[in-house]
Short mmCIF file of C-alpha atoms in Angstrom, two decimals:
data_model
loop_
_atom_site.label_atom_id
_atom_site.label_comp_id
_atom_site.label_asym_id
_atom_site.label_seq_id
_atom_site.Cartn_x
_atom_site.Cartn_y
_atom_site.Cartn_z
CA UNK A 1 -48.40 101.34 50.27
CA UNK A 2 -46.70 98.00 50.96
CA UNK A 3 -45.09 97.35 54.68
CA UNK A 4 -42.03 95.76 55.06
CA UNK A 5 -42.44 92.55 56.20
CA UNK A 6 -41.97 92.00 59.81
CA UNK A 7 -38.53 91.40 61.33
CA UNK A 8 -39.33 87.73 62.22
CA UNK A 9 -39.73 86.75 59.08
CA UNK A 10 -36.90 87.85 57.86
CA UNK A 11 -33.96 85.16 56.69
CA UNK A 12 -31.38 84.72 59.34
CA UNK A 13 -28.11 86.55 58.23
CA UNK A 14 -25.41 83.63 57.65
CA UNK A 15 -22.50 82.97 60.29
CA UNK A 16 -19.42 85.01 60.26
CA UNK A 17 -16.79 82.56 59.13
CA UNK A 18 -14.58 80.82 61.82
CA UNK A 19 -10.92 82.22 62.00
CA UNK A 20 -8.42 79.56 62.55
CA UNK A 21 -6.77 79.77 65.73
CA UNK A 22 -3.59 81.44 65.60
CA UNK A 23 -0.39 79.57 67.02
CA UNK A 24 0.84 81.06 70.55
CA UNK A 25 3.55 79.82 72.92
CA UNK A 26 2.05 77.32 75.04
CA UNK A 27 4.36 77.89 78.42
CA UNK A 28 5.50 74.25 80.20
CA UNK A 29 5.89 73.94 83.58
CA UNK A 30 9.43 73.17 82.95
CA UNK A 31 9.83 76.80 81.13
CA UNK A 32 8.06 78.45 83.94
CA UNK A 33 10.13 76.80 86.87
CA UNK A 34 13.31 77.79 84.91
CA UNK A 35 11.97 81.11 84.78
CA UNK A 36 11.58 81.26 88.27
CA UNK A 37 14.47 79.69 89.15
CA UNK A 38 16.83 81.93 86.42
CA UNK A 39 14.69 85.58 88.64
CA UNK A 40 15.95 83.87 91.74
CA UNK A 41 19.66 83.25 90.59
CA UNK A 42 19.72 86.80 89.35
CA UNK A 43 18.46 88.38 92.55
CA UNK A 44 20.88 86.01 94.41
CA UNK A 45 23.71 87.42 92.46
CA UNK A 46 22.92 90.79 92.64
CA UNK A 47 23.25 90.48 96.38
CA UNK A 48 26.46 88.69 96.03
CA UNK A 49 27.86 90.67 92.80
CA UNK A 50 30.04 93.58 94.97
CA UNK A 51 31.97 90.38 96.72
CA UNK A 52 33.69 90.27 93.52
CA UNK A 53 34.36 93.60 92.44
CA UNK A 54 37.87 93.74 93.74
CA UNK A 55 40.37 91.18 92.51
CA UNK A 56 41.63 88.49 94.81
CA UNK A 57 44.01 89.26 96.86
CA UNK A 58 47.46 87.64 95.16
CA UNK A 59 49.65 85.01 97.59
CA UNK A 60 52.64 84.51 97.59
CA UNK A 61 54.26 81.53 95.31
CA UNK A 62 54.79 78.45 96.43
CA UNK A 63 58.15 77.21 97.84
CA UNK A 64 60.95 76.39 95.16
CA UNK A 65 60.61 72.19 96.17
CA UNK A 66 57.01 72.43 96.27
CA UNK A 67 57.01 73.48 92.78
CA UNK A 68 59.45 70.91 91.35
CA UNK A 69 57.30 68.52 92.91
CA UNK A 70 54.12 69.23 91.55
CA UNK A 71 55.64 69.69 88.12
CA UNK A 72 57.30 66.76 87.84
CA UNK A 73 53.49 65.01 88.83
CA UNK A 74 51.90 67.06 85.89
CA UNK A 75 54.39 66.44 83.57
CA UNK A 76 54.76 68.53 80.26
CA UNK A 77 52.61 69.58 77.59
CA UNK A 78 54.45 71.45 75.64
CA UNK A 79 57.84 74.04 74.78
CA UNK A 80 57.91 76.35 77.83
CA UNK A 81 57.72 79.72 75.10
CA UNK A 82 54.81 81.68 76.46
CA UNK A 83 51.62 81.47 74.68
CA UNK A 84 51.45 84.29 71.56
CA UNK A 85 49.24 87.05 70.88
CA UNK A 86 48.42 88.40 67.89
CA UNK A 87 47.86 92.11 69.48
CA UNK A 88 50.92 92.74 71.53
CA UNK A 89 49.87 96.17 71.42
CA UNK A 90 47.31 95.30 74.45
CA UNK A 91 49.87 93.63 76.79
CA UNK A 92 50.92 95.42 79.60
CA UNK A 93 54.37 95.73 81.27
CA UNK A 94 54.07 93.11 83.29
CA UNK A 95 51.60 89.85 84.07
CA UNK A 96 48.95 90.65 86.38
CA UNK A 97 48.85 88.02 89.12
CA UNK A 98 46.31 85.77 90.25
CA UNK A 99 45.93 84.57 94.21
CA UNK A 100 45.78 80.84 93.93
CA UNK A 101 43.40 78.88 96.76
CA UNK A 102 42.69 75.29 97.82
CA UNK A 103 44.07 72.45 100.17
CA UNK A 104 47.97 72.34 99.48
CA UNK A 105 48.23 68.67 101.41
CA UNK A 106 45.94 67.84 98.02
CA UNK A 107 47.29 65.69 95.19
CA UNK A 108 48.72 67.56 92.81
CA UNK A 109 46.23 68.79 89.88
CA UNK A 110 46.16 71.33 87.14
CA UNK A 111 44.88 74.69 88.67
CA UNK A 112 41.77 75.75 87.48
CA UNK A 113 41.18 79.35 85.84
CA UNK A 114 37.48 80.81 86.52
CA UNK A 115 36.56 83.35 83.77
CA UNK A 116 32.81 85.33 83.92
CA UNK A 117 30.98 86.16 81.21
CA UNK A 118 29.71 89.43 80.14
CA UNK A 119 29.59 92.37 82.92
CA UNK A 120 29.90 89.75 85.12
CA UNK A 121 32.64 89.47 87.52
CA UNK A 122 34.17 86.50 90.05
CA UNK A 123 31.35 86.27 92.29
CA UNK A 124 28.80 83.90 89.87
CA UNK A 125 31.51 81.49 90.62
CA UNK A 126 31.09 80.59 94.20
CA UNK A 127 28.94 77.62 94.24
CA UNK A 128 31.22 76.11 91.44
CA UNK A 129 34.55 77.55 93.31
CA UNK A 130 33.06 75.74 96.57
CA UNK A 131 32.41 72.90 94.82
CA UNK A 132 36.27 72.64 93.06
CA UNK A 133 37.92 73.42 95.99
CA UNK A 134 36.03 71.36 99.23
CA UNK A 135 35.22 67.90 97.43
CA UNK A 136 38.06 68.40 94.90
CA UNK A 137 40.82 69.70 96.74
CA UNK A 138 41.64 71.65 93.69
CA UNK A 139 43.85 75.16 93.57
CA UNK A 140 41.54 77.50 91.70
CA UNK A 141 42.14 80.94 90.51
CA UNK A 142 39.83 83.56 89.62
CA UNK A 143 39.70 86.10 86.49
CA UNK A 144 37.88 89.38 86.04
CA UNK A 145 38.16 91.33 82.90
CA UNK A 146 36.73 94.76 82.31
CA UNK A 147 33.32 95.44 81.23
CA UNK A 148 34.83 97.90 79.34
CA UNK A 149 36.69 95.17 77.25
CA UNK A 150 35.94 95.96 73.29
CA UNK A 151 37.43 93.03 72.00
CA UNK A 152 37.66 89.26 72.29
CA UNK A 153 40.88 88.61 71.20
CA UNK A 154 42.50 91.22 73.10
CA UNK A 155 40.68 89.53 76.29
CA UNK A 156 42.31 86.48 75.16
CA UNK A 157 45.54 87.70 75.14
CA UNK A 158 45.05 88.96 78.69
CA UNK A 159 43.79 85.46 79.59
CA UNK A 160 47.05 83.94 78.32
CA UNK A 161 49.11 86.14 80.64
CA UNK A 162 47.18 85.17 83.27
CA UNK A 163 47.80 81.81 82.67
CA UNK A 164 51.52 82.40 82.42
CA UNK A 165 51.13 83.82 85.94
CA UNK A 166 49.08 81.03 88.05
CA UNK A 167 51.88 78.37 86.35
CA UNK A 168 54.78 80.32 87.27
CA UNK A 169 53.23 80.18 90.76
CA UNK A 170 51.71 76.80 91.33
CA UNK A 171 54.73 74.80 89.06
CA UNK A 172 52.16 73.27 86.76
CA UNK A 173 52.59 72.97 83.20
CA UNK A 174 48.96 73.02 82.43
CA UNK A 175 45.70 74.39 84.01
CA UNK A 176 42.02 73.91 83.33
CA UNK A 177 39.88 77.02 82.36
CA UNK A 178 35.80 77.03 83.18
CA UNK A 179 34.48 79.73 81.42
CA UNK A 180 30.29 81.25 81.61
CA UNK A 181 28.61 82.71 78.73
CA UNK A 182 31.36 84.78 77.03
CA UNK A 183 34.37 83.93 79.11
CA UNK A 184 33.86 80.49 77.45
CA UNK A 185 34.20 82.00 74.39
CA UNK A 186 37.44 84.05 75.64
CA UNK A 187 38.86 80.80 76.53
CA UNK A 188 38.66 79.07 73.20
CA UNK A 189 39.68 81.66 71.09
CA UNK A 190 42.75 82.30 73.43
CA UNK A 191 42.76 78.12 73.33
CA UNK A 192 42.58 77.70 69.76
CA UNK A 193 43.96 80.54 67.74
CA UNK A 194 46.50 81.96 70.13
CA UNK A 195 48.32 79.02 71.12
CA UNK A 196 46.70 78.49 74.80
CA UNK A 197 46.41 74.75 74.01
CA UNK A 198 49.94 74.13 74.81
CA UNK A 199 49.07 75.85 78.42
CA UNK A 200 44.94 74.30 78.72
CA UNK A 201 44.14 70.53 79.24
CA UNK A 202 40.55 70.70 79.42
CA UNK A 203 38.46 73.67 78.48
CA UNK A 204 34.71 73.92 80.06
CA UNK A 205 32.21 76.06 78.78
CA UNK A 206 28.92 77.22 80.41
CA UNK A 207 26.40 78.75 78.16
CA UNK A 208 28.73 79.88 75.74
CA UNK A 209 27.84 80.84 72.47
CA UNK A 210 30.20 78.84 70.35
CA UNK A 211 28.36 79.49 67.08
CA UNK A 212 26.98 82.81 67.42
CA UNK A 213 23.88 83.93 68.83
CA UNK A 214 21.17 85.74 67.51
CA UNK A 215 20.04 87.08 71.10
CA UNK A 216 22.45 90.17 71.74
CA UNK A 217 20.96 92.74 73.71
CA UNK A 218 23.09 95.97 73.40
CA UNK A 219 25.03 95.06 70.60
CA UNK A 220 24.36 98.48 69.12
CA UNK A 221 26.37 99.90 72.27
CA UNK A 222 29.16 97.65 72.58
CA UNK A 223 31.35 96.00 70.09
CA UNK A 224 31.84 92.68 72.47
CA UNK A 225 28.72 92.07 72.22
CA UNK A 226 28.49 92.19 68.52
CA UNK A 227 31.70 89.45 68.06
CA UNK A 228 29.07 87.29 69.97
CA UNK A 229 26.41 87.43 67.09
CA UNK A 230 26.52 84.53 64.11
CA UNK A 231 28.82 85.25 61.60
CA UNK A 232 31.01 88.11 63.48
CA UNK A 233 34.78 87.88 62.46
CA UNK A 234 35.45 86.10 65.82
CA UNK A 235 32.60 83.57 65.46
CA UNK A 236 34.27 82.74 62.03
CA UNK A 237 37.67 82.83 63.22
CA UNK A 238 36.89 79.76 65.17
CA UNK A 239 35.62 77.91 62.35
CA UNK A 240 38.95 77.84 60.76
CA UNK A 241 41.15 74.78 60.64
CA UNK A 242 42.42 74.02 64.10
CA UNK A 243 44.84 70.81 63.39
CA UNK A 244 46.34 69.14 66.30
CA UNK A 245 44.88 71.26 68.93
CA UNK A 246 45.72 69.47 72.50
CA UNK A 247 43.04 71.06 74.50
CA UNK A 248 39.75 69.03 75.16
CA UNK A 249 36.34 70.84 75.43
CA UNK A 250 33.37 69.97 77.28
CA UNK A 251 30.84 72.18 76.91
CA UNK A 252 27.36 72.27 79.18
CA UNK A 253 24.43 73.85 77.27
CA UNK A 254 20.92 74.05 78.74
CA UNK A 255 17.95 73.35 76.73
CA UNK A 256 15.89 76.36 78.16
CA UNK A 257 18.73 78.87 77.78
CA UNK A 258 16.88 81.74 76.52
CA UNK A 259 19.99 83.77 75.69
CA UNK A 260 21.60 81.12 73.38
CA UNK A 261 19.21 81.42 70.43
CA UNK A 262 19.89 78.55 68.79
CA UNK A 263 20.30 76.98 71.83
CA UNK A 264 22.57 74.73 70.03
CA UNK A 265 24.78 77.52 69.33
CA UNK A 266 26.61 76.40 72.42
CA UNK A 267 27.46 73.60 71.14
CA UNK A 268 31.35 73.23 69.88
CA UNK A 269 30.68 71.85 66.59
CA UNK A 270 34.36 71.47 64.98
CA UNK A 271 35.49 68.68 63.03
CA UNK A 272 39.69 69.47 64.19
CA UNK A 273 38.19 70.30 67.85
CA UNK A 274 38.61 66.84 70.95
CA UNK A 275 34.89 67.77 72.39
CA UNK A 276 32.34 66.92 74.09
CA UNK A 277 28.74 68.57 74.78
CA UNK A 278 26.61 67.70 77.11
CA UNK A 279 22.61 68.94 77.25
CA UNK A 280 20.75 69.69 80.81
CA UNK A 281 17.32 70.35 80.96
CA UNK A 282 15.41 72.34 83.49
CA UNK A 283 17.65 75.61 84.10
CA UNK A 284 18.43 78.11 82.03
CA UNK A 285 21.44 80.28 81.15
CA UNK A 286 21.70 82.26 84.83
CA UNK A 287 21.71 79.31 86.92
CA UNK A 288 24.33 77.11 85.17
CA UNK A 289 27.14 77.94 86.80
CA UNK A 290 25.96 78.31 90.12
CA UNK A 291 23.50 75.19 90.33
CA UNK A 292 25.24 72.74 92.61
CA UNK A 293 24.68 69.69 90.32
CA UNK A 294 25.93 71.11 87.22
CA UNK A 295 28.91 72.40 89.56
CA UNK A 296 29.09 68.35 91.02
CA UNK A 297 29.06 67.56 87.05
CA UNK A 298 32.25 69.73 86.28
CA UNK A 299 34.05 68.73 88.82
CA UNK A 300 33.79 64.86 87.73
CA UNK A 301 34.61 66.23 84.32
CA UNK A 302 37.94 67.69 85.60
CA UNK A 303 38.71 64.44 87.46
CA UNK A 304 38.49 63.00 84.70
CA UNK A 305 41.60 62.05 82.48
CA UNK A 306 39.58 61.75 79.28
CA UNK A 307 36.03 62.49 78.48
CA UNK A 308 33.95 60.05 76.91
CA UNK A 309 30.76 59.45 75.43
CA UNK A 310 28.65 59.10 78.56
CA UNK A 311 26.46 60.66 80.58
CA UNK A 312 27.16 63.54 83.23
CA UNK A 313 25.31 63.36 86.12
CA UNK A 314 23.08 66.47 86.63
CA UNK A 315 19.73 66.79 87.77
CA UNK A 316 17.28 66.62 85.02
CA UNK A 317 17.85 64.89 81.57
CA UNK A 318 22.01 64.94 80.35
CA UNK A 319 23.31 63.33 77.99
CA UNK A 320 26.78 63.65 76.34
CA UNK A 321 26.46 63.89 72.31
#
């Protein structure tokens, strides 16, 4: 009978073959701090969010000479016809009124019209408000809409009346909207497909998803959120021919927003559209409206007759394109 032959003589059994390394997201310090920093702006707000449950408190308007005044400084824009809807069916009986604050020994300047994004409310604004209001000495005006709001356009058309209010109060012809996330994107449509450019001078959006994006958690649940995905009627709606449009846009969009997926989505990317987009690197989506140099950059913005082609101050890489 033959033994086997002993086990050190056997051949060595060949190598397994090497598996190529599989890709995985390599996390920069950059992402991280934003990270951190978008955790801190949320817990921040969350302390902060019941300040703006309530709506402000309206004033009173101002006095008949006061308001000649500051109109005639403005000038005009436009026929005084308010702006139109295309769902009268949403307006209510009468405009809902919005409290107006600021230094009144100020020059005279188009108010400016907050607007929140997505169950949101007033309160994200109050770095930016500070910001308008102390260096600027500019009347500003605060929105909240419904998280309960199912539709876009009929937000819009509430926007508009809104804007009919704060000029019937403050005298001015015009007023400047600065809208987060998806009250950006209530402020163009009411801007460019229901007439609000004969109202708006300069439109500034935050984060908004001006194309579509393909991040939209709940969209299952609520319909708003689906008009905010690529290719919803409303995304296409303002891709259609917008000729002569007298509103100019700015609109901020950060680099490592992880809710605008592109993030080039908040781009406005419109060949009938007066606009200007400027990148910031190193925050993301949460903190842009409340980081003080983005808020420092918006306000230059709105002093600004025209925008050009150059560069906003805000920390971190900007650039106007």
């Amino acid at each position: 009978m033959k033994l086997p032959p002993p086990l050190s003589s056997l051949p060595p059994l060949p190598s397994p073959p090497r598996l190529p390394r599989l890709p995985g997201p390599r996390l920069s310090s950059a992402l991280v701090g934003a990270t951190a920093l978008e955790l801190a702006v949320l817990a921040g707000h969350l302390i902060t969010y019941p300040l703006g449950l309530t709506p402000e408190r309206p004033e009173s308007p101002e006095p008949r000479e006061s308001r000649a005044g500051s109109a005639g400084r403005a000038g005009s824009a436009g026929p005084e016809s308010p702006a139109r809807t295309d769902h009268p069916e949403n307006a209510p009986s009468r405009p809902l009124a919005l409290p107006v604050t600021g230094d009144p020994t100020a020059p005279a300047a188009p108010p400016v019209v907050l607007l929140h994004g997505f169950i949101d409310n007033r309160s994200v604004f109050l770095v930016l408000r500070r910001a308008l209001t102390r260096h600027g000495h500019r009347r500003t005006a605060s929105l909240n809409y419904s998280p309960l709001t199912r539709d876009i356009r009929a937000a819009a058309a509430l926007l508009g009346r809104q804007v009919e209010a704060v000029r019937a109060r403050t005298g001015h012809d015009r007023v400047d909207i600065v809208g987060h996330s998806l009250g950006g994107l209530i402020a163009r449509y009411y801007v460019q497909r229901l007439g609000g450019d004969r109202r708006v001078r300069t439109l500034v959006t935050l984060g908004t998803p001006h194309g579509g994006t393909a991040v939209a958690p709940g969209a299952g649940l609520h319909p708003i959120v689906r008009q905010m995905r690529g290719g919803s009627p409303v995304i296409e709606e303002l891709r259609l021919p917008a000729p002569g449009c007298r509103t100019r846009f700015v609109s901020f969009w950060a680099e490592l927003d992880q809710v605008m997926v592109p993030v080039e989505t908040a781009c406005v990317d419109h060949p009938d559209l007066d606009a200007v987009n400027v990148r910031v690197t190193g925050i993301g989506h949460l903190a842009l409206p409340v980081h003080p140099a983005v808020a420092a950059a918006v306000r230059e913005v709105l002093e600004t007759p025209e925008t050009g082609e150059a560069d906003v101050p805000v920390t971190g890489a900007t650039s106007a394109a």
